[in-house]
Short mmCIF file of N, CA and C in Angstrom, two decimals:
data_model
loop_
_atom_site.label_atom_id
_atom_site.label_comp_id
_atom_site.label_asym_id
_atom_site.label_seq_id
_atom_site.Cartn_x
_atom_site.Cartn_y
_atom_site.Cartn_z
N MET O 1 53.87 34.53 4.99
CA MET O 1 53.27 35.79 4.56
C MET O 1 51.82 35.53 4.17
N ALA O 2 50.88 36.23 4.75
CA ALA O 2 49.46 36.04 4.46
C ALA O 2 49.12 36.64 3.11
N VAL O 3 48.28 35.93 2.38
CA VAL O 3 47.84 36.39 1.05
C VAL O 3 46.37 36.74 1.13
N ALA O 4 46.02 37.91 0.78
CA ALA O 4 44.62 38.35 0.82
C ALA O 4 43.85 37.70 -0.31
N VAL O 5 42.69 37.16 0.02
CA VAL O 5 41.81 36.54 -0.98
C VAL O 5 40.68 37.50 -1.27
N PRO O 6 40.47 37.86 -2.52
CA PRO O 6 39.40 38.79 -2.85
C PRO O 6 38.06 38.33 -2.32
N LEU O 7 37.23 39.27 -1.90
CA LEU O 7 35.92 38.96 -1.33
C LEU O 7 35.08 38.16 -2.30
N ARG O 8 35.14 38.50 -3.61
CA ARG O 8 34.34 37.77 -4.60
C ARG O 8 34.74 36.31 -4.66
N THR O 9 36.05 36.03 -4.54
CA THR O 9 36.53 34.64 -4.58
C THR O 9 36.05 33.87 -3.37
N ARG O 10 36.09 34.50 -2.16
CA ARG O 10 35.62 33.82 -0.95
C ARG O 10 34.14 33.49 -1.06
N ARG O 11 33.36 34.43 -1.60
CA ARG O 11 31.93 34.18 -1.75
C ARG O 11 31.66 33.04 -2.71
N ALA O 12 32.42 32.98 -3.80
CA ALA O 12 32.24 31.91 -4.78
C ALA O 12 32.54 30.56 -4.16
N ARG O 13 33.65 30.51 -3.35
CA ARG O 13 33.99 29.25 -2.69
C ARG O 13 32.91 28.82 -1.71
N ALA O 14 32.37 29.77 -0.94
CA ALA O 14 31.31 29.46 0.03
C ALA O 14 30.06 28.95 -0.70
N GLY O 15 29.75 29.56 -1.85
CA GLY O 15 28.58 29.12 -2.61
C GLY O 15 28.74 27.71 -3.11
N ARG O 16 29.96 27.39 -3.59
CA ARG O 16 30.21 26.02 -4.06
C ARG O 16 30.12 25.03 -2.92
N ALA O 17 30.59 25.41 -1.74
CA ALA O 17 30.53 24.51 -0.58
C ALA O 17 29.08 24.24 -0.19
N ARG O 18 28.25 25.30 -0.18
CA ARG O 18 26.84 25.11 0.16
C ARG O 18 26.14 24.22 -0.87
N ALA O 19 26.47 24.44 -2.15
CA ALA O 19 25.88 23.62 -3.20
C ALA O 19 26.29 22.16 -3.05
N GLY O 20 27.55 21.93 -2.67
CA GLY O 20 28.02 20.56 -2.47
C GLY O 20 27.31 19.88 -1.33
N ARG O 21 27.09 20.62 -0.21
CA ARG O 21 26.38 20.04 0.93
C ARG O 21 24.93 19.73 0.55
N ALA O 22 24.29 20.65 -0.19
CA ALA O 22 22.90 20.42 -0.60
C ALA O 22 22.78 19.20 -1.49
N PHE O 23 23.77 19.01 -2.40
CA PHE O 23 23.75 17.84 -3.28
C PHE O 23 23.91 16.56 -2.46
N ALA O 24 24.80 16.59 -1.47
CA ALA O 24 25.01 15.40 -0.63
C ALA O 24 23.74 15.03 0.13
N VAL O 25 23.03 16.04 0.66
CA VAL O 25 21.78 15.78 1.38
C VAL O 25 20.74 15.19 0.45
N ALA O 26 20.61 15.76 -0.76
CA ALA O 26 19.63 15.27 -1.72
C ALA O 26 19.94 13.85 -2.15
N LEU O 27 21.23 13.53 -2.37
CA LEU O 27 21.62 12.19 -2.77
C LEU O 27 21.33 11.18 -1.67
N THR O 28 21.61 11.57 -0.42
CA THR O 28 21.32 10.67 0.70
C THR O 28 19.83 10.38 0.80
N ALA O 29 18.99 11.42 0.64
CA ALA O 29 17.54 11.23 0.69
C ALA O 29 17.08 10.31 -0.41
N LEU O 30 17.67 10.44 -1.62
CA LEU O 30 17.28 9.59 -2.73
C LEU O 30 17.63 8.14 -2.47
N LEU O 31 18.84 7.90 -1.97
CA LEU O 31 19.29 6.53 -1.73
C LEU O 31 18.57 5.86 -0.58
N THR O 32 18.06 6.61 0.37
CA THR O 32 17.37 6.03 1.52
C THR O 32 15.87 6.08 1.38
N GLY O 33 15.37 6.45 0.20
CA GLY O 33 13.93 6.50 0.01
C GLY O 33 13.27 7.60 0.79
N CYS O 34 14.00 8.69 1.02
CA CYS O 34 13.47 9.85 1.75
C CYS O 34 13.08 9.51 3.18
N SER O 35 13.71 8.51 3.77
CA SER O 35 13.41 8.15 5.15
C SER O 35 13.99 9.20 6.09
N GLY O 36 13.33 9.39 7.21
CA GLY O 36 13.81 10.33 8.19
C GLY O 36 14.97 9.75 8.97
N PRO O 37 15.60 10.55 9.82
CA PRO O 37 16.74 10.08 10.60
C PRO O 37 16.35 8.90 11.47
N GLY O 38 17.09 7.78 11.33
CA GLY O 38 16.84 6.62 12.16
C GLY O 38 15.63 5.80 11.76
N GLU O 39 14.93 6.20 10.68
CA GLU O 39 13.73 5.48 10.29
C GLU O 39 14.10 4.16 9.62
N ARG O 40 13.38 3.08 10.00
CA ARG O 40 13.61 1.76 9.42
C ARG O 40 12.29 1.18 8.97
N VAL O 41 12.31 0.46 7.85
CA VAL O 41 11.12 -0.17 7.31
C VAL O 41 11.39 -1.65 7.15
N ARG O 42 10.48 -2.48 7.64
CA ARG O 42 10.56 -3.92 7.47
C ARG O 42 9.35 -4.39 6.69
N THR O 43 9.55 -5.35 5.80
CA THR O 43 8.48 -5.80 4.91
C THR O 43 8.36 -7.31 4.93
N ALA O 44 7.12 -7.79 4.92
CA ALA O 44 6.81 -9.21 4.78
C ALA O 44 5.88 -9.36 3.59
N GLU O 45 6.17 -10.31 2.69
CA GLU O 45 5.38 -10.45 1.48
C GLU O 45 4.78 -11.85 1.38
N ALA O 46 3.55 -11.89 0.85
CA ALA O 46 2.88 -13.16 0.57
C ALA O 46 3.15 -13.55 -0.88
N THR O 47 2.89 -14.79 -1.21
CA THR O 47 3.04 -15.25 -2.59
C THR O 47 1.96 -14.62 -3.47
N PRO O 48 2.34 -13.95 -4.56
CA PRO O 48 1.34 -13.34 -5.44
C PRO O 48 0.41 -14.41 -6.03
N PHE O 49 -0.80 -14.00 -6.38
CA PHE O 49 -1.74 -14.94 -7.01
C PHE O 49 -2.63 -14.19 -7.99
N THR O 50 -3.30 -14.95 -8.83
CA THR O 50 -4.28 -14.40 -9.77
C THR O 50 -5.56 -15.20 -9.64
N ALA O 51 -6.67 -14.53 -9.44
CA ALA O 51 -7.98 -15.19 -9.33
C ALA O 51 -9.05 -14.21 -9.77
N GLY O 52 -10.09 -14.72 -10.43
CA GLY O 52 -11.17 -13.86 -10.87
C GLY O 52 -10.74 -12.80 -11.86
N GLY O 53 -9.68 -13.09 -12.64
CA GLY O 53 -9.19 -12.13 -13.61
C GLY O 53 -8.44 -10.96 -13.02
N VAL O 54 -8.00 -11.08 -11.77
CA VAL O 54 -7.31 -9.99 -11.07
C VAL O 54 -5.99 -10.52 -10.50
N ALA O 55 -4.89 -9.83 -10.79
CA ALA O 55 -3.59 -10.17 -10.22
C ALA O 55 -3.43 -9.45 -8.89
N VAL O 56 -2.99 -10.19 -7.87
CA VAL O 56 -2.96 -9.65 -6.51
C VAL O 56 -1.59 -9.86 -5.87
N ARG O 57 -1.10 -8.82 -5.21
CA ARG O 57 0.12 -8.88 -4.40
C ARG O 57 -0.21 -8.31 -3.02
N VAL O 58 0.23 -9.01 -1.97
CA VAL O 58 -0.06 -8.59 -0.59
C VAL O 58 1.25 -8.54 0.20
N ARG O 59 1.41 -7.47 0.97
CA ARG O 59 2.58 -7.35 1.83
C ARG O 59 2.20 -6.60 3.10
N ALA O 60 3.04 -6.77 4.13
CA ALA O 60 2.90 -6.00 5.36
C ALA O 60 4.15 -5.15 5.54
N GLU O 61 3.98 -3.94 6.03
CA GLU O 61 5.10 -3.04 6.28
C GLU O 61 5.08 -2.59 7.73
N SER O 62 6.23 -2.63 8.36
CA SER O 62 6.39 -2.08 9.70
C SER O 62 7.30 -0.87 9.58
N ARG O 63 6.72 0.29 9.81
CA ARG O 63 7.45 1.55 9.77
C ARG O 63 7.32 2.21 11.14
N GLU O 64 8.23 3.05 11.50
CA GLU O 64 8.24 3.62 12.84
C GLU O 64 6.85 4.09 13.26
N GLY O 65 6.32 3.45 14.31
CA GLY O 65 5.04 3.88 14.86
C GLY O 65 3.82 3.20 14.28
N SER O 66 3.97 2.39 13.20
CA SER O 66 2.77 1.80 12.61
C SER O 66 3.11 0.54 11.83
N VAL O 67 2.10 -0.32 11.69
CA VAL O 67 2.18 -1.51 10.84
C VAL O 67 0.95 -1.48 9.95
N ARG O 68 1.11 -1.83 8.68
CA ARG O 68 -0.01 -1.83 7.76
C ARG O 68 0.11 -2.97 6.76
N ILE O 69 -1.04 -3.40 6.24
CA ILE O 69 -1.09 -4.37 5.15
C ILE O 69 -1.44 -3.60 3.88
N LEU O 70 -0.71 -3.88 2.82
CA LEU O 70 -0.96 -3.28 1.52
C LEU O 70 -1.29 -4.39 0.53
N ALA O 71 -2.44 -4.29 -0.11
CA ALA O 71 -2.86 -5.27 -1.11
C ALA O 71 -3.05 -4.55 -2.44
N GLU O 72 -2.32 -4.99 -3.46
CA GLU O 72 -2.41 -4.40 -4.79
C GLU O 72 -3.22 -5.33 -5.69
N LEU O 73 -4.33 -4.83 -6.24
CA LEU O 73 -5.21 -5.62 -7.09
C LEU O 73 -5.27 -4.97 -8.48
N ARG O 74 -4.98 -5.78 -9.51
CA ARG O 74 -4.94 -5.24 -10.87
C ARG O 74 -5.74 -6.13 -11.82
N PRO O 75 -6.90 -5.64 -12.31
CA PRO O 75 -7.65 -6.41 -13.31
C PRO O 75 -6.78 -6.65 -14.55
N GLU O 76 -6.77 -7.88 -15.05
CA GLU O 76 -5.90 -8.21 -16.17
C GLU O 76 -6.49 -7.81 -17.52
N GLN O 77 -7.81 -7.64 -17.59
CA GLN O 77 -8.45 -7.27 -18.85
C GLN O 77 -8.79 -5.78 -18.86
N THR O 78 -8.48 -5.15 -19.97
CA THR O 78 -8.78 -3.72 -20.12
C THR O 78 -10.29 -3.48 -20.05
N GLY O 79 -10.68 -2.44 -19.35
CA GLY O 79 -12.09 -2.08 -19.26
C GLY O 79 -12.81 -2.68 -18.08
N PHE O 80 -12.14 -3.55 -17.31
CA PHE O 80 -12.75 -4.12 -16.11
C PHE O 80 -12.30 -3.34 -14.88
N HIS O 81 -13.26 -3.15 -13.96
CA HIS O 81 -13.02 -2.29 -12.80
C HIS O 81 -13.41 -3.03 -11.52
N LEU O 82 -12.60 -2.85 -10.49
CA LEU O 82 -12.92 -3.43 -9.18
C LEU O 82 -14.03 -2.63 -8.51
N HIS O 83 -14.91 -3.34 -7.82
CA HIS O 83 -15.98 -2.68 -7.08
C HIS O 83 -15.39 -1.95 -5.87
N GLY O 84 -16.12 -0.93 -5.41
CA GLY O 84 -15.63 -0.08 -4.35
C GLY O 84 -15.74 -0.69 -2.96
N LEU O 85 -14.94 -0.13 -2.05
CA LEU O 85 -15.02 -0.52 -0.65
C LEU O 85 -16.36 -0.15 -0.04
N ASP O 86 -16.99 0.90 -0.61
CA ASP O 86 -18.25 1.38 -0.04
C ASP O 86 -19.48 0.68 -0.62
N LEU O 87 -19.28 -0.29 -1.51
CA LEU O 87 -20.41 -1.06 -2.02
C LEU O 87 -20.99 -1.90 -0.87
N PRO O 88 -22.31 -1.91 -0.68
CA PRO O 88 -22.90 -2.73 0.39
C PRO O 88 -22.55 -4.20 0.24
N ASN O 89 -22.61 -4.94 1.34
CA ASN O 89 -22.26 -6.36 1.32
C ASN O 89 -23.08 -7.15 0.31
N ASP O 90 -24.34 -6.79 0.13
CA ASP O 90 -25.21 -7.49 -0.81
C ASP O 90 -25.24 -6.83 -2.19
N GLY O 91 -24.34 -5.89 -2.43
CA GLY O 91 -24.33 -5.19 -3.70
C GLY O 91 -25.47 -4.19 -3.79
N ILE O 92 -25.79 -3.79 -5.00
CA ILE O 92 -26.92 -2.89 -5.25
C ILE O 92 -27.94 -3.67 -6.08
N ASP O 93 -29.13 -3.87 -5.51
CA ASP O 93 -30.15 -4.73 -6.13
C ASP O 93 -29.58 -6.12 -6.39
N GLY O 94 -28.71 -6.55 -5.48
CA GLY O 94 -28.12 -7.89 -5.59
C GLY O 94 -26.99 -8.00 -6.60
N ILE O 95 -26.56 -6.90 -7.17
CA ILE O 95 -25.52 -6.90 -8.20
C ILE O 95 -24.24 -6.28 -7.64
N GLY O 96 -23.12 -6.94 -7.88
CA GLY O 96 -21.84 -6.39 -7.45
C GLY O 96 -21.27 -7.09 -6.22
N ILE O 97 -19.96 -7.27 -6.23
CA ILE O 97 -19.24 -7.89 -5.10
C ILE O 97 -18.35 -6.83 -4.47
N PRO O 98 -18.61 -6.43 -3.24
CA PRO O 98 -17.79 -5.38 -2.61
C PRO O 98 -16.36 -5.84 -2.38
N THR O 99 -15.43 -4.91 -2.45
CA THR O 99 -14.04 -5.20 -2.15
C THR O 99 -13.85 -5.18 -0.64
N ARG O 100 -13.27 -6.25 -0.11
CA ARG O 100 -13.07 -6.38 1.33
C ARG O 100 -11.70 -6.97 1.61
N ILE O 101 -11.10 -6.58 2.75
CA ILE O 101 -9.85 -7.16 3.22
C ILE O 101 -9.90 -7.25 4.73
N ARG O 102 -9.45 -8.37 5.28
CA ARG O 102 -9.39 -8.54 6.73
C ARG O 102 -8.18 -9.39 7.09
N ALA O 103 -7.74 -9.28 8.33
CA ALA O 103 -6.54 -9.99 8.79
C ALA O 103 -6.85 -10.80 10.03
N GLU O 104 -6.19 -11.96 10.12
CA GLU O 104 -6.30 -12.84 11.29
C GLU O 104 -4.92 -13.38 11.63
N GLY O 105 -4.83 -14.09 12.75
CA GLY O 105 -3.56 -14.69 13.14
C GLY O 105 -2.65 -13.68 13.79
N GLY O 106 -1.45 -13.48 13.20
CA GLY O 106 -0.44 -12.63 13.82
C GLY O 106 -0.64 -11.14 13.63
N LEU O 107 -1.67 -10.73 12.87
CA LEU O 107 -1.96 -9.31 12.68
C LEU O 107 -3.44 -9.07 12.89
N GLY O 108 -3.77 -8.00 13.61
CA GLY O 108 -5.16 -7.64 13.85
C GLY O 108 -5.42 -6.21 13.41
N ALA O 109 -6.56 -5.99 12.75
CA ALA O 109 -6.88 -4.66 12.23
C ALA O 109 -7.09 -3.66 13.36
N THR O 110 -6.63 -2.43 13.14
CA THR O 110 -6.85 -1.34 14.10
C THR O 110 -7.72 -0.24 13.50
N GLY O 111 -8.16 -0.44 12.27
CA GLY O 111 -8.99 0.56 11.60
C GLY O 111 -9.59 -0.02 10.33
N GLN O 112 -10.23 0.83 9.55
CA GLN O 112 -10.87 0.41 8.32
C GLN O 112 -9.90 0.47 7.14
N ALA O 113 -10.17 -0.37 6.15
CA ALA O 113 -9.37 -0.35 4.93
C ALA O 113 -9.68 0.92 4.13
N THR O 114 -8.65 1.46 3.48
CA THR O 114 -8.80 2.65 2.65
C THR O 114 -8.04 2.43 1.34
N THR O 115 -8.28 3.33 0.39
CA THR O 115 -7.54 3.32 -0.86
C THR O 115 -7.48 4.73 -1.43
N ASP O 116 -6.44 5.00 -2.20
CA ASP O 116 -6.31 6.28 -2.89
C ASP O 116 -6.83 6.20 -4.32
N ALA O 117 -7.32 5.01 -4.72
CA ALA O 117 -7.80 4.84 -6.09
C ALA O 117 -8.99 5.78 -6.37
N LYS O 118 -9.05 6.27 -7.58
CA LYS O 118 -10.09 7.22 -7.96
C LYS O 118 -11.42 6.50 -8.19
N PRO O 119 -12.50 6.89 -7.51
CA PRO O 119 -13.80 6.22 -7.70
C PRO O 119 -14.53 6.74 -8.93
N ARG O 120 -15.41 5.93 -9.44
CA ARG O 120 -16.28 6.33 -10.55
C ARG O 120 -17.51 5.43 -10.51
N MET O 121 -18.52 5.74 -11.30
CA MET O 121 -19.73 4.92 -11.37
C MET O 121 -19.73 4.15 -12.69
N LEU O 122 -20.13 2.89 -12.61
CA LEU O 122 -20.17 2.02 -13.78
C LEU O 122 -21.60 1.53 -13.99
N ARG O 123 -22.07 1.60 -15.22
CA ARG O 123 -23.42 1.15 -15.57
C ARG O 123 -23.30 -0.01 -16.55
N PRO O 124 -23.39 -1.26 -16.06
CA PRO O 124 -23.29 -2.42 -16.95
C PRO O 124 -24.42 -2.40 -17.99
N ALA O 125 -24.07 -2.77 -19.22
CA ALA O 125 -25.05 -2.77 -20.30
C ALA O 125 -26.21 -3.72 -19.98
N GLY O 126 -27.42 -3.22 -20.20
CA GLY O 126 -28.61 -4.04 -19.99
C GLY O 126 -29.11 -4.06 -18.56
N LEU O 127 -28.43 -3.38 -17.65
CA LEU O 127 -28.85 -3.36 -16.25
C LEU O 127 -29.16 -1.93 -15.83
N ASP O 128 -30.25 -1.76 -15.14
CA ASP O 128 -30.64 -0.43 -14.66
C ASP O 128 -30.05 -0.20 -13.27
N VAL O 129 -28.72 -0.15 -13.21
CA VAL O 129 -28.04 0.03 -11.93
C VAL O 129 -26.69 0.71 -12.17
N ALA O 130 -26.27 1.51 -11.24
CA ALA O 130 -24.95 2.15 -11.27
C ALA O 130 -24.13 1.63 -10.09
N LEU O 131 -22.97 1.08 -10.38
CA LEU O 131 -22.13 0.47 -9.35
C LEU O 131 -20.90 1.33 -9.07
N PRO O 132 -20.59 1.56 -7.80
CA PRO O 132 -19.34 2.28 -7.48
C PRO O 132 -18.13 1.37 -7.72
N VAL O 133 -17.24 1.81 -8.59
CA VAL O 133 -16.03 1.05 -8.91
C VAL O 133 -14.84 2.01 -8.86
N TYR O 134 -13.65 1.47 -9.20
CA TYR O 134 -12.45 2.29 -9.26
C TYR O 134 -11.97 2.42 -10.70
N ALA O 135 -11.28 3.49 -10.97
CA ALA O 135 -10.78 3.76 -12.32
C ALA O 135 -9.79 2.68 -12.76
N ASP O 136 -9.47 2.69 -14.06
CA ASP O 136 -8.53 1.71 -14.62
C ASP O 136 -7.23 1.68 -13.84
N GLY O 137 -6.61 0.50 -13.83
CA GLY O 137 -5.30 0.37 -13.21
C GLY O 137 -5.33 -0.36 -11.88
N THR O 138 -4.18 -0.36 -11.22
CA THR O 138 -4.02 -1.05 -9.95
C THR O 138 -4.72 -0.31 -8.82
N VAL O 139 -5.42 -1.06 -8.00
CA VAL O 139 -6.05 -0.52 -6.80
C VAL O 139 -5.27 -1.03 -5.59
N THR O 140 -4.76 -0.12 -4.78
CA THR O 140 -4.00 -0.51 -3.59
C THR O 140 -4.84 -0.28 -2.34
N LEU O 141 -5.10 -1.35 -1.62
CA LEU O 141 -5.83 -1.26 -0.35
C LEU O 141 -4.82 -1.14 0.78
N GLU O 142 -5.14 -0.32 1.76
CA GLU O 142 -4.30 -0.17 2.94
C GLU O 142 -5.11 -0.46 4.19
N LEU O 143 -4.65 -1.44 4.99
CA LEU O 143 -5.34 -1.82 6.22
C LEU O 143 -4.38 -1.62 7.39
N PRO O 144 -4.69 -0.69 8.32
CA PRO O 144 -3.82 -0.53 9.50
C PRO O 144 -4.00 -1.71 10.45
N VAL O 145 -2.89 -2.23 10.94
CA VAL O 145 -2.92 -3.42 11.80
C VAL O 145 -1.92 -3.26 12.94
N ARG O 146 -1.99 -4.22 13.86
CA ARG O 146 -0.97 -4.31 14.91
C ARG O 146 -0.54 -5.76 15.03
N ARG O 147 0.67 -5.96 15.51
CA ARG O 147 1.23 -7.30 15.66
C ARG O 147 0.64 -7.96 16.90
N LEU O 148 0.21 -9.21 16.73
CA LEU O 148 -0.35 -9.99 17.84
C LEU O 148 0.59 -11.15 18.16
N GLY O 149 0.54 -11.62 19.39
CA GLY O 149 1.40 -12.73 19.79
C GLY O 149 0.79 -14.08 19.46
N GLY O 150 1.57 -15.13 19.66
CA GLY O 150 1.06 -16.48 19.52
C GLY O 150 1.36 -17.15 18.20
N THR O 151 1.75 -16.40 17.17
CA THR O 151 2.04 -17.00 15.87
C THR O 151 2.93 -16.06 15.07
N ASP O 152 3.71 -16.65 14.16
CA ASP O 152 4.58 -15.84 13.31
C ASP O 152 4.04 -15.76 11.89
N ARG O 153 2.72 -16.02 11.74
CA ARG O 153 2.09 -15.90 10.43
C ARG O 153 0.78 -15.13 10.57
N ALA O 154 0.42 -14.43 9.51
CA ALA O 154 -0.88 -13.75 9.46
C ALA O 154 -1.66 -14.30 8.27
N ARG O 155 -2.97 -14.38 8.43
CA ARG O 155 -3.84 -14.80 7.34
C ARG O 155 -4.62 -13.58 6.86
N VAL O 156 -4.48 -13.27 5.60
CA VAL O 156 -5.17 -12.12 5.01
C VAL O 156 -6.24 -12.65 4.06
N HIS O 157 -7.47 -12.18 4.23
CA HIS O 157 -8.60 -12.64 3.42
C HIS O 157 -9.08 -11.50 2.52
N LEU O 158 -9.24 -11.82 1.23
CA LEU O 158 -9.65 -10.82 0.25
C LEU O 158 -10.93 -11.26 -0.46
N THR O 159 -11.84 -10.32 -0.60
CA THR O 159 -13.06 -10.52 -1.37
C THR O 159 -13.15 -9.38 -2.39
N TYR O 160 -13.45 -9.73 -3.64
CA TYR O 160 -13.53 -8.68 -4.67
C TYR O 160 -14.20 -9.24 -5.92
N GLY O 161 -14.56 -8.34 -6.80
CA GLY O 161 -15.11 -8.69 -8.10
C GLY O 161 -14.85 -7.56 -9.07
N ALA O 162 -14.84 -7.87 -10.36
CA ALA O 162 -14.59 -6.86 -11.38
C ALA O 162 -15.63 -6.96 -12.48
N CYS O 163 -16.10 -5.80 -12.94
CA CYS O 163 -17.10 -5.74 -14.01
C CYS O 163 -16.67 -4.70 -15.04
N SER O 164 -17.29 -4.81 -16.23
CA SER O 164 -17.08 -3.79 -17.26
C SER O 164 -18.45 -3.32 -17.75
N GLU O 165 -18.44 -2.24 -18.50
CA GLU O 165 -19.70 -1.70 -19.00
C GLU O 165 -20.29 -2.55 -20.11
N THR O 166 -19.42 -3.25 -20.86
CA THR O 166 -19.91 -4.02 -22.01
C THR O 166 -19.59 -5.50 -21.94
N GLY O 167 -18.65 -5.90 -21.06
CA GLY O 167 -18.21 -7.30 -21.03
C GLY O 167 -18.73 -8.10 -19.87
N GLY O 168 -19.72 -7.57 -19.15
CA GLY O 168 -20.27 -8.29 -18.01
C GLY O 168 -19.34 -8.27 -16.81
N CYS O 169 -19.44 -9.28 -15.97
CA CYS O 169 -18.64 -9.37 -14.76
C CYS O 169 -17.81 -10.65 -14.75
N LEU O 170 -16.63 -10.57 -14.16
CA LEU O 170 -15.77 -11.74 -14.00
C LEU O 170 -16.21 -12.54 -12.77
N PRO O 171 -15.84 -13.83 -12.70
CA PRO O 171 -16.22 -14.63 -11.53
C PRO O 171 -15.74 -13.96 -10.24
N PRO O 172 -16.61 -13.80 -9.28
CA PRO O 172 -16.21 -13.14 -8.02
C PRO O 172 -15.27 -14.00 -7.19
N VAL O 173 -14.46 -13.35 -6.38
CA VAL O 173 -13.56 -14.03 -5.46
C VAL O 173 -14.02 -13.68 -4.05
N ARG O 174 -14.26 -14.71 -3.26
CA ARG O 174 -14.79 -14.49 -1.91
C ARG O 174 -13.85 -15.09 -0.86
N ASP O 175 -13.40 -14.25 0.04
CA ASP O 175 -12.62 -14.70 1.20
C ASP O 175 -11.39 -15.52 0.81
N HIS O 176 -10.71 -15.10 -0.23
CA HIS O 176 -9.47 -15.79 -0.64
C HIS O 176 -8.39 -15.53 0.40
N GLU O 177 -7.76 -16.59 0.88
CA GLU O 177 -6.76 -16.48 1.96
C GLU O 177 -5.35 -16.53 1.42
N VAL O 178 -4.53 -15.60 1.89
CA VAL O 178 -3.09 -15.64 1.62
C VAL O 178 -2.37 -15.61 2.97
N ILE O 179 -1.18 -16.20 2.98
CA ILE O 179 -0.40 -16.29 4.21
C ILE O 179 0.76 -15.30 4.15
N LEU O 180 0.88 -14.50 5.20
CA LEU O 180 1.99 -13.57 5.35
C LEU O 180 2.94 -14.10 6.42
N PRO O 181 4.15 -14.55 6.07
CA PRO O 181 5.13 -14.91 7.09
C PRO O 181 5.70 -13.64 7.72
N LEU O 182 5.68 -13.59 9.03
CA LEU O 182 6.02 -12.34 9.72
C LEU O 182 7.44 -12.30 10.27
N ASP O 183 8.23 -13.32 9.97
CA ASP O 183 9.59 -13.36 10.52
C ASP O 183 10.39 -12.11 10.19
N SER O 184 10.23 -11.61 8.95
CA SER O 184 11.03 -10.46 8.53
C SER O 184 10.61 -9.17 9.23
N LEU O 185 9.43 -9.18 9.87
CA LEU O 185 9.01 -7.99 10.63
C LEU O 185 9.65 -7.95 12.00
N GLY O 186 10.29 -9.05 12.41
CA GLY O 186 10.90 -9.11 13.72
C GLY O 186 9.93 -9.61 14.77
N SER O 187 10.46 -9.89 15.96
CA SER O 187 9.62 -10.35 17.06
C SER O 187 8.84 -9.19 17.64
N LEU O 188 7.88 -9.53 18.49
CA LEU O 188 7.11 -8.47 19.14
C LEU O 188 8.02 -7.54 19.92
N GLY O 189 9.01 -8.11 20.60
CA GLY O 189 9.92 -7.29 21.37
C GLY O 189 10.70 -6.31 20.50
N SER O 190 11.21 -6.83 19.36
CA SER O 190 11.96 -5.96 18.48
C SER O 190 11.08 -4.92 17.82
N LEU O 191 9.80 -5.27 17.55
CA LEU O 191 8.88 -4.30 16.99
C LEU O 191 8.60 -3.19 18.00
N ASP O 192 8.42 -3.57 19.26
CA ASP O 192 8.21 -2.56 20.28
C ASP O 192 9.40 -1.61 20.33
N SER O 193 10.59 -2.18 20.24
CA SER O 193 11.80 -1.37 20.26
C SER O 193 11.88 -0.50 19.02
N LEU O 194 11.49 -1.09 17.86
CA LEU O 194 11.55 -0.33 16.60
C LEU O 194 10.59 0.84 16.61
N ASP O 195 9.38 0.61 17.14
CA ASP O 195 8.35 1.63 17.06
C ASP O 195 8.40 2.64 18.20
N ALA O 196 9.18 2.35 19.24
CA ALA O 196 9.22 3.24 20.38
C ALA O 196 9.91 4.55 20.01
N PRO O 197 9.40 5.69 20.46
CA PRO O 197 10.06 6.97 20.15
C PRO O 197 11.39 7.11 20.86
N ALA O 198 12.31 7.78 20.21
CA ALA O 198 13.63 7.98 20.82
C ALA O 198 13.53 8.91 22.01
N ARG O 199 14.34 8.66 23.01
CA ARG O 199 14.34 9.49 24.22
C ARG O 199 15.60 10.34 24.28
#
């Protein structure tokens, strides 16, 4: 014998079902880092180091369609700021060490380095000059690259310096080399397969 279910009850059940599906989708996105369907990320990390009063971490990421190097630089002393990417190679009036990053070996740059760090101008005490620097905190550099054959390691070179308005400047770091082992990014063949669009 069929039992009639009130319309209000059916609507309530449908609403709960939709809410349950929405929760499942949200939970899946949270656990997968909001990755899209079939998206995979591979990471290679270098040994962290500290030089010139700045703590540095460097890694490479291979995500569908692109490979990039990410370098995180954090001045250890409060009030010290990294110089900007747009600072000229010789500084301003010979003052300041520009922030630079380049790659050799198993990774080659495909574009210019960028950062989302907030820029500001710094005027060191006793000097009639304004230097482009970044605001307090960690500065993350992003360099787009591509995988090259012939080696399973990449050499990443970093140049930077940090100054404060009242404490002078820390010893500059020029062309410091770190090694990125690329095994975890996979072979060139697997990267081609990873980055290829689905058909």
